């Protein structure tokens, strides 16, 4: 590019010298020297420097050379050994961790329960819960009424049973007031003594009458009179000889007349 005097001018350097100088001083800072180069470049990009400016600053500060020397001088890291004894927890430490976790879960669960009880449940189930409570109250009232009615019926039945038991007890205890059944031997039917006496008296009366008739006949009665006397005497003798048959025939005739 040429100016009016005809002299050639060098191309304009787009790198901002102030930012590059600041970046160089940053890279040469003793507190930042041991930091990895990639991390320092990332920091400079966040500050607004371009890749060309960062590369120029690294060249001027010797960051590339320093990084190469650190890679050559730095000894390799020793292998990492994990102490298993340090990794193992004791029984009390495990117990403490378990209790700590349980306490945290309990607190969180209780908080969630309170939130559900105070806010979510009333919003979702308030009407259903109220209706359920009313139904439970009605059921309790009905159960109490049935219980009282059952108690009254039970008492009534118990009183009736007691009355029946008292009646049966009275009958069982008072059975001695009835006469005992006598088991007497069977006696064949016979004429009572008073009938025998009356029959005997009647027979004696007939004998006396017949005696008087005989006396009358002796004084001069007809032939028909002795025959009548003979028949009468025979009938009297039959009555005397079988008084039982005579009384039975008399009783049979009386029963027939009664009918």
PDB file of C-alpha atoms in Angstrom:
ATOM      1  CA  UNK A   1       0.000   0.000   0.000  1.00  0.00           C
ATOM      2  CA  UNK A   2       1.510   3.428  -0.991  1.00  0.00           C
ATOM      3  CA  UNK A   3       0.908   6.928   0.325  1.00  0.00           C
ATOM      4  CA  UNK A   4       0.949  10.288  -1.489  1.00  0.00           C
ATOM      5  CA  UNK A   5       4.779  10.563  -1.233  1.00  0.00           C
ATOM      6  CA  UNK A   6       5.116   7.230  -3.003  1.00  0.00           C
ATOM      7  CA  UNK A   7       6.703   5.372  -0.060  1.00  0.00           C
ATOM      8  CA  UNK A   8       5.437   1.891   0.757  1.00  0.00           C
ATOM      9  CA  UNK A   9       3.829   1.413   4.249  1.00  0.00           C
ATOM     10  CA  UNK A  10       3.970  -1.904   6.128  1.00  0.00           C
ATOM     11  CA  UNK A  11       0.661  -3.718   6.612  1.00  0.00           C
ATOM     12  CA  UNK A  12      -1.184  -2.544   9.679  1.00  0.00           C
ATOM     13  CA  UNK A  13      -0.816  -4.810  12.673  1.00  0.00           C
ATOM     14  CA  UNK A  14      -4.287  -5.618  13.999  1.00  0.00           C
ATOM     15  CA  UNK A  15      -2.993  -6.921  17.303  1.00  0.00           C
ATOM     16  CA  UNK A  16      -3.710  -4.557  20.133  1.00  0.00           C
ATOM     17  CA  UNK A  17      -0.403  -3.885  21.808  1.00  0.00           C
ATOM     18  CA  UNK A  18      -1.909  -2.930  25.183  1.00  0.00           C
ATOM     19  CA  UNK A  19      -3.893  -6.158  25.540  1.00  0.00           C
ATOM     20  CA  UNK A  20      -0.895  -8.203  24.448  1.00  0.00           C
ATOM     21  CA  UNK A  21       1.336  -6.498  26.992  1.00  0.00           C
ATOM     22  CA  UNK A  22      -1.203  -7.126  29.731  1.00  0.00           C
ATOM     23  CA  UNK A  23      -1.467 -10.762  28.700  1.00  0.00           C
ATOM     24  CA  UNK A  24       2.331 -11.113  28.720  1.00  0.00           C
ATOM     25  CA  UNK A  25       2.564  -9.713  32.247  1.00  0.00           C
ATOM     26  CA  UNK A  26      -0.224 -12.087  33.316  1.00  0.00           C
ATOM     27  CA  UNK A  27       1.556 -15.101  31.867  1.00  0.00           C
ATOM     28  CA  UNK A  28       4.845 -14.119  33.528  1.00  0.00           C
ATOM     29  CA  UNK A  29       3.250 -13.717  36.962  1.00  0.00           C
ATOM     30  CA  UNK A  30       4.922 -16.180  39.413  1.00  0.00           C
ATOM     31  CA  UNK A  31       1.553 -17.235  40.839  1.00  0.00           C
ATOM     32  CA  UNK A  32       0.300 -18.201  37.382  1.00  0.00           C
ATOM     33  CA  UNK A  33       3.461 -19.751  35.926  1.00  0.00           C
ATOM     34  CA  UNK A  34       2.738 -23.261  37.244  1.00  0.00           C
ATOM     35  CA  UNK A  35      -0.843 -23.189  35.954  1.00  0.00           C
ATOM     36  CA  UNK A  36      -1.461 -25.289  32.827  1.00  0.00           C
ATOM     37  CA  UNK A  37      -1.187 -23.352  29.574  1.00  0.00           C
ATOM     38  CA  UNK A  38      -4.625 -24.409  28.338  1.00  0.00           C
ATOM     39  CA  UNK A  39      -6.262 -23.013  31.464  1.00  0.00           C
ATOM     40  CA  UNK A  40      -4.388 -19.696  31.057  1.00  0.00           C
ATOM     41  CA  UNK A  41      -5.407 -19.438  27.409  1.00  0.00           C
ATOM     42  CA  UNK A  42      -9.013 -20.104  28.344  1.00  0.00           C
ATOM     43  CA  UNK A  43      -8.875 -17.316  30.901  1.00  0.00           C
ATOM     44  CA  UNK A  44      -7.465 -14.870  28.319  1.00  0.00           C
ATOM     45  CA  UNK A  45     -10.259 -15.744  25.862  1.00  0.00           C
ATOM     46  CA  UNK A  46     -12.821 -14.885  28.536  1.00  0.00           C
ATOM     47  CA  UNK A  47     -11.142 -11.532  28.897  1.00  0.00           C
ATOM     48  CA  UNK A  48     -11.782 -10.740  25.209  1.00  0.00           C
ATOM     49  CA  UNK A  49      -8.486 -11.584  23.547  1.00  0.00           C
ATOM     50  CA  UNK A  50      -8.445 -13.269  20.175  1.00  0.00           C
ATOM     51  CA  UNK A  51      -6.527 -16.420  19.407  1.00  0.00           C
ATOM     52  CA  UNK A  52      -3.891 -14.393  17.511  1.00  0.00           C
ATOM     53  CA  UNK A  53      -3.363 -12.083  20.469  1.00  0.00           C
ATOM     54  CA  UNK A  54      -3.140 -15.004  22.904  1.00  0.00           C
ATOM     55  CA  UNK A  55      -0.595 -16.761  20.686  1.00  0.00           C
ATOM     56  CA  UNK A  56       1.474 -13.576  20.386  1.00  0.00           C
ATOM     57  CA  UNK A  57       1.412 -13.086  24.178  1.00  0.00           C
ATOM     58  CA  UNK A  58       2.488 -16.678  24.781  1.00  0.00           C
ATOM     59  CA  UNK A  59       5.425 -16.230  22.383  1.00  0.00           C
ATOM     60  CA  UNK A  60       6.539 -12.992  23.996  1.00  0.00           C
ATOM     61  CA  UNK A  61       6.203 -14.339  27.552  1.00  0.00           C
ATOM     62  CA  UNK A  62       7.934 -17.626  26.774  1.00  0.00           C
ATOM     63  CA  UNK A  63       4.921 -19.665  27.885  1.00  0.00           C
ATOM     64  CA  UNK A  64       5.460 -22.296  25.197  1.00  0.00           C
ATOM     65  CA  UNK A  65       9.094 -22.754  26.132  1.00  0.00           C
ATOM     66  CA  UNK A  66       8.244 -22.897  29.838  1.00  0.00           C
ATOM     67  CA  UNK A  67       5.544 -25.492  29.259  1.00  0.00           C
ATOM     68  CA  UNK A  68       8.011 -27.662  27.301  1.00  0.00           C
ATOM     69  CA  UNK A  69      10.580 -27.427  30.100  1.00  0.00           C
ATOM     70  CA  UNK A  70       7.992 -28.331  32.751  1.00  0.00           C
ATOM     71  CA  UNK A  71       7.028 -31.416  30.795  1.00  0.00           C
ATOM     72  CA  UNK A  72      10.695 -32.499  30.626  1.00  0.00           C
ATOM     73  CA  UNK A  73      11.603 -31.708  34.252  1.00  0.00           C
ATOM     74  CA  UNK A  74       8.397 -32.755  36.063  1.00  0.00           C
ATOM     75  CA  UNK A  75       8.823 -36.266  37.509  1.00  0.00           C
ATOM     76  CA  UNK A  76       6.124 -38.805  36.893  1.00  0.00           C
ATOM     77  CA  UNK A  77       3.426 -38.999  39.502  1.00  0.00           C
ATOM     78  CA  UNK A  78       3.677 -41.948  41.886  1.00  0.00           C
ATOM     79  CA  UNK A  79       0.957 -44.543  41.583  1.00  0.00           C
ATOM     80  CA  UNK A  80      -2.052 -43.823  43.666  1.00  0.00           C
ATOM     81  CA  UNK A  81      -2.473 -46.334  46.452  1.00  0.00           C
ATOM     82  CA  UNK A  82      -5.802 -46.435  48.163  1.00  0.00           C
ATOM     83  CA  UNK A  83      -5.709 -47.418  51.763  1.00  0.00           C
ATOM     84  CA  UNK A  84      -8.510 -49.883  52.226  1.00  0.00           C
ATOM     85  CA  UNK A  85      -8.461 -49.413  55.974  1.00  0.00           C
ATOM     86  CA  UNK A  86      -9.252 -45.743  55.489  1.00  0.00           C
ATOM     87  CA  UNK A  87     -12.093 -46.569  53.109  1.00  0.00           C
ATOM     88  CA  UNK A  88     -13.735 -49.012  55.503  1.00  0.00           C
ATOM     89  CA  UNK A  89     -16.121 -47.407  57.954  1.00  0.00           C
ATOM     90  CA  UNK A  90     -16.409 -48.583  61.511  1.00  0.00           C
ATOM     91  CA  UNK A  91     -19.622 -49.980  62.959  1.00  0.00           C
ATOM     92  CA  UNK A  92     -20.409 -46.801  64.847  1.00  0.00           C
ATOM     93  CA  UNK A  93     -19.805 -44.676  61.763  1.00  0.00           C
ATOM     94  CA  UNK A  94     -22.173 -46.870  59.764  1.00  0.00           C
ATOM     95  CA  UNK A  95     -24.720 -46.681  62.551  1.00  0.00           C
ATOM     96  CA  UNK A  96     -24.361 -42.924  62.658  1.00  0.00           C
ATOM     97  CA  UNK A  97     -24.863 -42.686  58.906  1.00  0.00           C
ATOM     98  CA  UNK A  98     -27.959 -44.886  59.097  1.00  0.00           C
ATOM     99  CA  UNK A  99     -29.441 -42.850  61.939  1.00  0.00           C
ATOM    100  CA  UNK A 100     -28.638 -39.649  60.120  1.00  0.00           C
ATOM    101  CA  UNK A 101     -30.346 -40.905  56.954  1.00  0.00           C
ATOM    102  CA  UNK A 102     -33.366 -42.138  58.900  1.00  0.00           C
ATOM    103  CA  UNK A 103     -33.692 -38.795  60.645  1.00  0.00           C
ATOM    104  CA  UNK A 104     -33.589 -36.952  57.338  1.00  0.00           C
ATOM    105  CA  UNK A 105     -36.161 -39.285  55.766  1.00  0.00           C
ATOM    106  CA  UNK A 106     -38.395 -38.999  58.835  1.00  0.00           C
ATOM    107  CA  UNK A 107     -38.323 -35.224  58.767  1.00  0.00           C
ATOM    108  CA  UNK A 108     -39.026 -35.120  55.054  1.00  0.00           C
ATOM    109  CA  UNK A 109     -41.813 -37.692  55.363  1.00  0.00           C
ATOM    110  CA  UNK A 110     -43.420 -35.874  58.285  1.00  0.00           C
ATOM    111  CA  UNK A 111     -43.294 -32.606  56.387  1.00  0.00           C
ATOM    112  CA  UNK A 112     -44.909 -34.218  53.345  1.00  0.00           C
ATOM    113  CA  UNK A 113     -47.574 -35.821  55.551  1.00  0.00           C
ATOM    114  CA  UNK A 114     -48.437 -32.495  57.153  1.00  0.00           C
ATOM    115  CA  UNK A 115     -48.645 -30.825  53.772  1.00  0.00           C
ATOM    116  CA  UNK A 116     -50.940 -33.589  52.527  1.00  0.00           C
ATOM    117  CA  UNK A 117     -53.074 -33.541  55.671  1.00  0.00           C
ATOM    118  CA  UNK A 118     -53.501 -29.790  55.879  1.00  0.00           C
ATOM    119  CA  UNK A 119     -53.727 -28.816  52.230  1.00  0.00           C
ATOM    120  CA  UNK A 120     -54.134 -31.679  49.774  1.00  0.00           C
ATOM    121  CA  UNK A 121     -56.539 -33.984  51.646  1.00  0.00           C
ATOM    122  CA  UNK A 122     -59.082 -31.283  52.565  1.00  0.00           C
ATOM    123  CA  UNK A 123     -59.082 -30.064  48.992  1.00  0.00           C
ATOM    124  CA  UNK A 124     -59.630 -33.528  47.516  1.00  0.00           C
ATOM    125  CA  UNK A 125     -61.640 -35.451  50.117  1.00  0.00           C
ATOM    126  CA  UNK A 126     -63.374 -32.909  52.336  1.00  0.00           C
ATOM    127  CA  UNK A 127     -66.898 -33.716  51.123  1.00  0.00           C
ATOM    128  CA  UNK A 128     -66.311 -37.461  51.171  1.00  0.00           C
ATOM    129  CA  UNK A 129     -64.855 -37.366  54.673  1.00  0.00           C
ATOM    130  CA  UNK A 130     -67.756 -35.333  56.031  1.00  0.00           C
ATOM    131  CA  UNK A 131     -70.286 -37.691  54.468  1.00  0.00           C
ATOM    132  CA  UNK A 132     -68.422 -40.680  55.840  1.00  0.00           C
ATOM    133  CA  UNK A 133     -68.471 -39.173  59.331  1.00  0.00           C
ATOM    134  CA  UNK A 134     -72.213 -38.609  59.111  1.00  0.00           C
ATOM    135  CA  UNK A 135     -72.741 -42.191  58.000  1.00  0.00           C
ATOM    136  CA  UNK A 136     -70.619 -43.451  60.874  1.00  0.00           C
ATOM    137  CA  UNK A 137     -72.639 -41.410  63.361  1.00  0.00           C
ATOM    138  CA  UNK A 138     -75.883 -42.824  61.958  1.00  0.00           C
ATOM    139  CA  UNK A 139     -74.520 -46.349  62.183  1.00  0.00           C
ATOM    140  CA  UNK A 140     -73.462 -45.820  65.805  1.00  0.00           C
ATOM    141  CA  UNK A 141     -76.912 -44.518  66.723  1.00  0.00           C
ATOM    142  CA  UNK A 142     -78.595 -47.483  65.028  1.00  0.00           C
ATOM    143  CA  UNK A 143     -76.261 -49.954  66.726  1.00  0.00           C
ATOM    144  CA  UNK A 144     -76.975 -48.413  70.134  1.00  0.00           C
ATOM    145  CA  UNK A 145     -80.717 -48.613  69.496  1.00  0.00           C
ATOM    146  CA  UNK A 146     -80.498 -52.251  68.438  1.00  0.00           C
ATOM    147  CA  UNK A 147     -78.365 -53.023  71.482  1.00  0.00           C
ATOM    148  CA  UNK A 148     -80.887 -51.477  73.862  1.00  0.00           C
ATOM    149  CA  UNK A 149     -83.763 -53.315  72.170  1.00  0.00           C
ATOM    150  CA  UNK A 150     -81.850 -56.576  72.345  1.00  0.00           C
ATOM    151  CA  UNK A 151     -81.152 -56.033  76.044  1.00  0.00           C
ATOM    152  CA  UNK A 152     -84.836 -55.482  76.737  1.00  0.00           C
ATOM    153  CA  UNK A 153     -85.825 -58.592  74.799  1.00  0.00           C
ATOM    154  CA  UNK A 154     -83.179 -60.616  76.585  1.00  0.00           C
ATOM    155  CA  UNK A 155     -84.375 -59.465  79.993  1.00  0.00           C
ATOM    156  CA  UNK A 156     -87.959 -60.287  79.053  1.00  0.00           C
ATOM    157  CA  UNK A 157     -87.016 -63.764  77.881  1.00  0.00           C
ATOM    158  CA  UNK A 158     -84.974 -64.352  81.020  1.00  0.00           C
ATOM    159  CA  UNK A 159     -87.899 -63.348  83.218  1.00  0.00           C
ATOM    160  CA  UNK A 160     -90.190 -65.723  81.300  1.00  0.00           C
ATOM    161  CA  UNK A 161     -87.690 -68.544  81.649  1.00  0.00           C
ATOM    162  CA  UNK A 162     -87.358 -67.874  85.385  1.00  0.00           C
ATOM    163  CA  UNK A 163     -91.147 -67.936  85.734  1.00  0.00           C
ATOM    164  CA  UNK A 164     -91.366 -71.253  83.883  1.00  0.00           C
ATOM    165  CA  UNK A 165     -88.590 -72.710  86.007  1.00  0.00           C
ATOM    166  CA  UNK A 166     -90.348 -71.580  89.188  1.00  0.00           C
ATOM    167  CA  UNK A 167     -93.586 -73.217  88.011  1.00  0.00           C
ATOM    168  CA  UNK A 168     -91.863 -76.501  87.197  1.00  0.00           C
ATOM    169  CA  UNK A 169     -89.992 -76.376  90.504  1.00  0.00           C
ATOM    170  CA  UNK A 170     -93.237 -75.860  92.392  1.00  0.00           C
ATOM    171  CA  UNK A 171     -94.795 -78.827  90.636  1.00  0.00           C
ATOM    172  CA  UNK A 172     -91.799 -81.027  91.340  1.00  0.00           C
ATOM    173  CA  UNK A 173     -91.603 -80.039  95.008  1.00  0.00           C
ATOM    174  CA  UNK A 174     -95.393 -80.364  95.548  1.00  0.00           C
ATOM    175  CA  UNK A 175     -95.808 -83.850  94.135  1.00  0.00           C
ATOM    176  CA  UNK A 176     -95.964 -85.287  97.684  1.00  0.00           C
ATOM    177  CA  UNK A 177     -99.315 -83.642  98.257  1.00  0.00           C
ATOM    178  CA  UNK A 178    -100.910 -86.105  95.831  1.00  0.00           C
ATOM    179  CA  UNK A 179    -101.914 -89.538  97.271  1.00  0.00           C
ATOM    180  CA  UNK A 180     -99.622 -92.388  96.468  1.00  0.00           C
ATOM    181  CA  UNK A 181    -100.944 -95.008  94.091  1.00  0.00           C
ATOM    182  CA  UNK A 182    -101.591 -98.236  95.992  1.00  0.00           C
ATOM    183  CA  UNK A 183    -100.876-101.441  94.176  1.00  0.00           C
ATOM    184  CA  UNK A 184    -103.513-103.723  95.795  1.00  0.00           C
ATOM    185  CA  UNK A 185    -104.125-107.212  94.440  1.00  0.00           C
ATOM    186  CA  UNK A 186    -107.029-107.686  92.040  1.00  0.00           C
ATOM    187  CA  UNK A 187    -110.065-109.032  93.907  1.00  0.00           C
ATOM    188  CA  UNK A 188    -112.859-110.672  91.945  1.00  0.00           C
ATOM    189  CA  UNK A 189    -116.194-108.866  92.163  1.00  0.00           C
ATOM    190  CA  UNK A 190    -118.375-109.894  95.084  1.00  0.00           C
ATOM    191  CA  UNK A 191    -121.547-108.763  96.846  1.00  0.00           C
ATOM    192  CA  UNK A 192    -120.931-106.047  99.426  1.00  0.00           C
ATOM    193  CA  UNK A 193    -121.534-106.887 103.043  1.00  0.00           C
ATOM    194  CA  UNK A 194    -124.555-104.598 103.358  1.00  0.00           C
ATOM    195  CA  UNK A 195    -126.224-106.300 100.396  1.00  0.00           C
ATOM    196  CA  UNK A 196    -125.477-109.681 101.897  1.00  0.00           C
ATOM    197  CA  UNK A 197    -127.132-108.540 105.127  1.00  0.00           C
ATOM    198  CA  UNK A 198    -130.214-107.288 103.280  1.00  0.00           C
ATOM    199  CA  UNK A 199    -130.476-110.534 101.323  1.00  0.00           C
ATOM    200  CA  UNK A 200    -130.151-112.539 104.526  1.00  0.00           C
ATOM    201  CA  UNK A 201    -132.869-110.460 106.187  1.00  0.00           C
ATOM    202  CA  UNK A 202    -135.136-110.934 103.184  1.00  0.00           C
ATOM    203  CA  UNK A 203    -134.540-114.678 103.294  1.00  0.00           C
ATOM    204  CA  UNK A 204    -135.314-114.812 107.022  1.00  0.00           C
ATOM    205  CA  UNK A 205    -138.510-112.847 106.429  1.00  0.00           C
ATOM    206  CA  UNK A 206    -139.574-115.274 103.734  1.00  0.00           C
ATOM    207  CA  UNK A 207    -138.926-118.216 106.045  1.00  0.00           C
ATOM    208  CA  UNK A 208    -141.068-116.685 108.739  1.00  0.00           C
ATOM    209  CA  UNK A 209    -143.842-115.993 106.263  1.00  0.00           C
ATOM    210  CA  UNK A 210    -143.681-119.513 104.976  1.00  0.00           C
ATOM    211  CA  UNK A 211    -143.804-120.859 108.494  1.00  0.00           C
ATOM    212  CA  UNK A 212    -146.968-118.939 109.177  1.00  0.00           C
ATOM    213  CA  UNK A 213    -148.441-120.193 105.938  1.00  0.00           C
ATOM    214  CA  UNK A 214    -147.625-123.758 106.951  1.00  0.00           C
ATOM    215  CA  UNK A 215    -149.343-123.253 110.221  1.00  0.00           C
ATOM    216  CA  UNK A 216    -152.389-121.919 108.408  1.00  0.00           C
ATOM    217  CA  UNK A 217    -152.313-124.862 106.067  1.00  0.00           C
ATOM    218  CA  UNK A 218    -152.197-127.221 108.979  1.00  0.00           C
ATOM    219  CA  UNK A 219    -155.379-125.734 110.256  1.00  0.00           C
ATOM    220  CA  UNK A 220    -157.351-126.809 107.152  1.00  0.00           C
ATOM    221  CA  UNK A 221    -156.190-125.309 103.853  1.00  0.00           C
ATOM    222  CA  UNK A 222    -157.092-126.829 100.407  1.00  0.00           C
ATOM    223  CA  UNK A 223    -154.979-129.043  98.167  1.00  0.00           C
ATOM    224  CA  UNK A 224    -153.939-126.067  96.074  1.00  0.00           C
ATOM    225  CA  UNK A 225    -152.431-124.374  99.040  1.00  0.00           C
ATOM    226  CA  UNK A 226    -149.865-127.164  99.708  1.00  0.00           C
ATOM    227  CA  UNK A 227    -148.721-126.914  96.071  1.00  0.00           C
ATOM    228  CA  UNK A 228    -148.339-123.160  96.333  1.00  0.00           C
ATOM    229  CA  UNK A 229    -146.466-123.650  99.551  1.00  0.00           C
ATOM    230  CA  UNK A 230    -144.190-126.159  97.918  1.00  0.00           C
ATOM    231  CA  UNK A 231    -143.352-123.800  95.023  1.00  0.00           C
ATOM    232  CA  UNK A 232    -142.786-120.914  97.374  1.00  0.00           C
ATOM    233  CA  UNK A 233    -140.511-122.999  99.538  1.00  0.00           C
ATOM    234  CA  UNK A 234    -138.478-124.080  96.542  1.00  0.00           C
ATOM    235  CA  UNK A 235    -138.025-120.478  95.393  1.00  0.00           C
ATOM    236  CA  UNK A 236    -136.963-119.460  98.867  1.00  0.00           C
ATOM    237  CA  UNK A 237    -134.485-122.284  99.031  1.00  0.00           C
ATOM    238  CA  UNK A 238    -133.031-121.205  95.672  1.00  0.00           C
ATOM    239  CA  UNK A 239    -132.582-117.660  96.945  1.00  0.00           C
ATOM    240  CA  UNK A 240    -130.905-118.873 100.112  1.00  0.00           C
ATOM    241  CA  UNK A 241    -128.682-121.335  98.260  1.00  0.00           C
ATOM    242  CA  UNK A 242    -127.441-118.754  95.684  1.00  0.00           C
ATOM    243  CA  UNK A 243    -127.733-115.277  97.206  1.00  0.00           C
ATOM    244  CA  UNK A 244    -125.002-113.872  94.923  1.00  0.00           C
ATOM    245  CA  UNK A 245    -126.902-114.791  91.779  1.00  0.00           C
ATOM    246  CA  UNK A 246    -130.078-113.353  93.197  1.00  0.00           C
ATOM    247  CA  UNK A 247    -128.480-110.004  94.025  1.00  0.00           C
ATOM    248  CA  UNK A 248    -126.839-109.852  90.612  1.00  0.00           C
ATOM    249  CA  UNK A 249    -130.159-110.399  88.916  1.00  0.00           C
ATOM    250  CA  UNK A 250    -131.768-107.762  91.091  1.00  0.00           C
ATOM    251  CA  UNK A 251    -129.000-105.214  90.243  1.00  0.00           C
ATOM    252  CA  UNK A 252    -129.284-105.976  86.561  1.00  0.00           C
ATOM    253  CA  UNK A 253    -132.977-105.298  86.669  1.00  0.00           C
ATOM    254  CA  UNK A 254    -132.476-102.032  88.509  1.00  0.00           C
ATOM    255  CA  UNK A 255    -129.892-100.860  85.964  1.00  0.00           C
ATOM    256  CA  UNK A 256    -132.272-101.752  83.146  1.00  0.00           C
ATOM    257  CA  UNK A 257    -135.068 -99.764  84.822  1.00  0.00           C
ATOM    258  CA  UNK A 258    -132.741 -96.777  85.277  1.00  0.00           C
ATOM    259  CA  UNK A 259    -131.947 -96.815  81.581  1.00  0.00           C
TER     260      UNK A 259
END
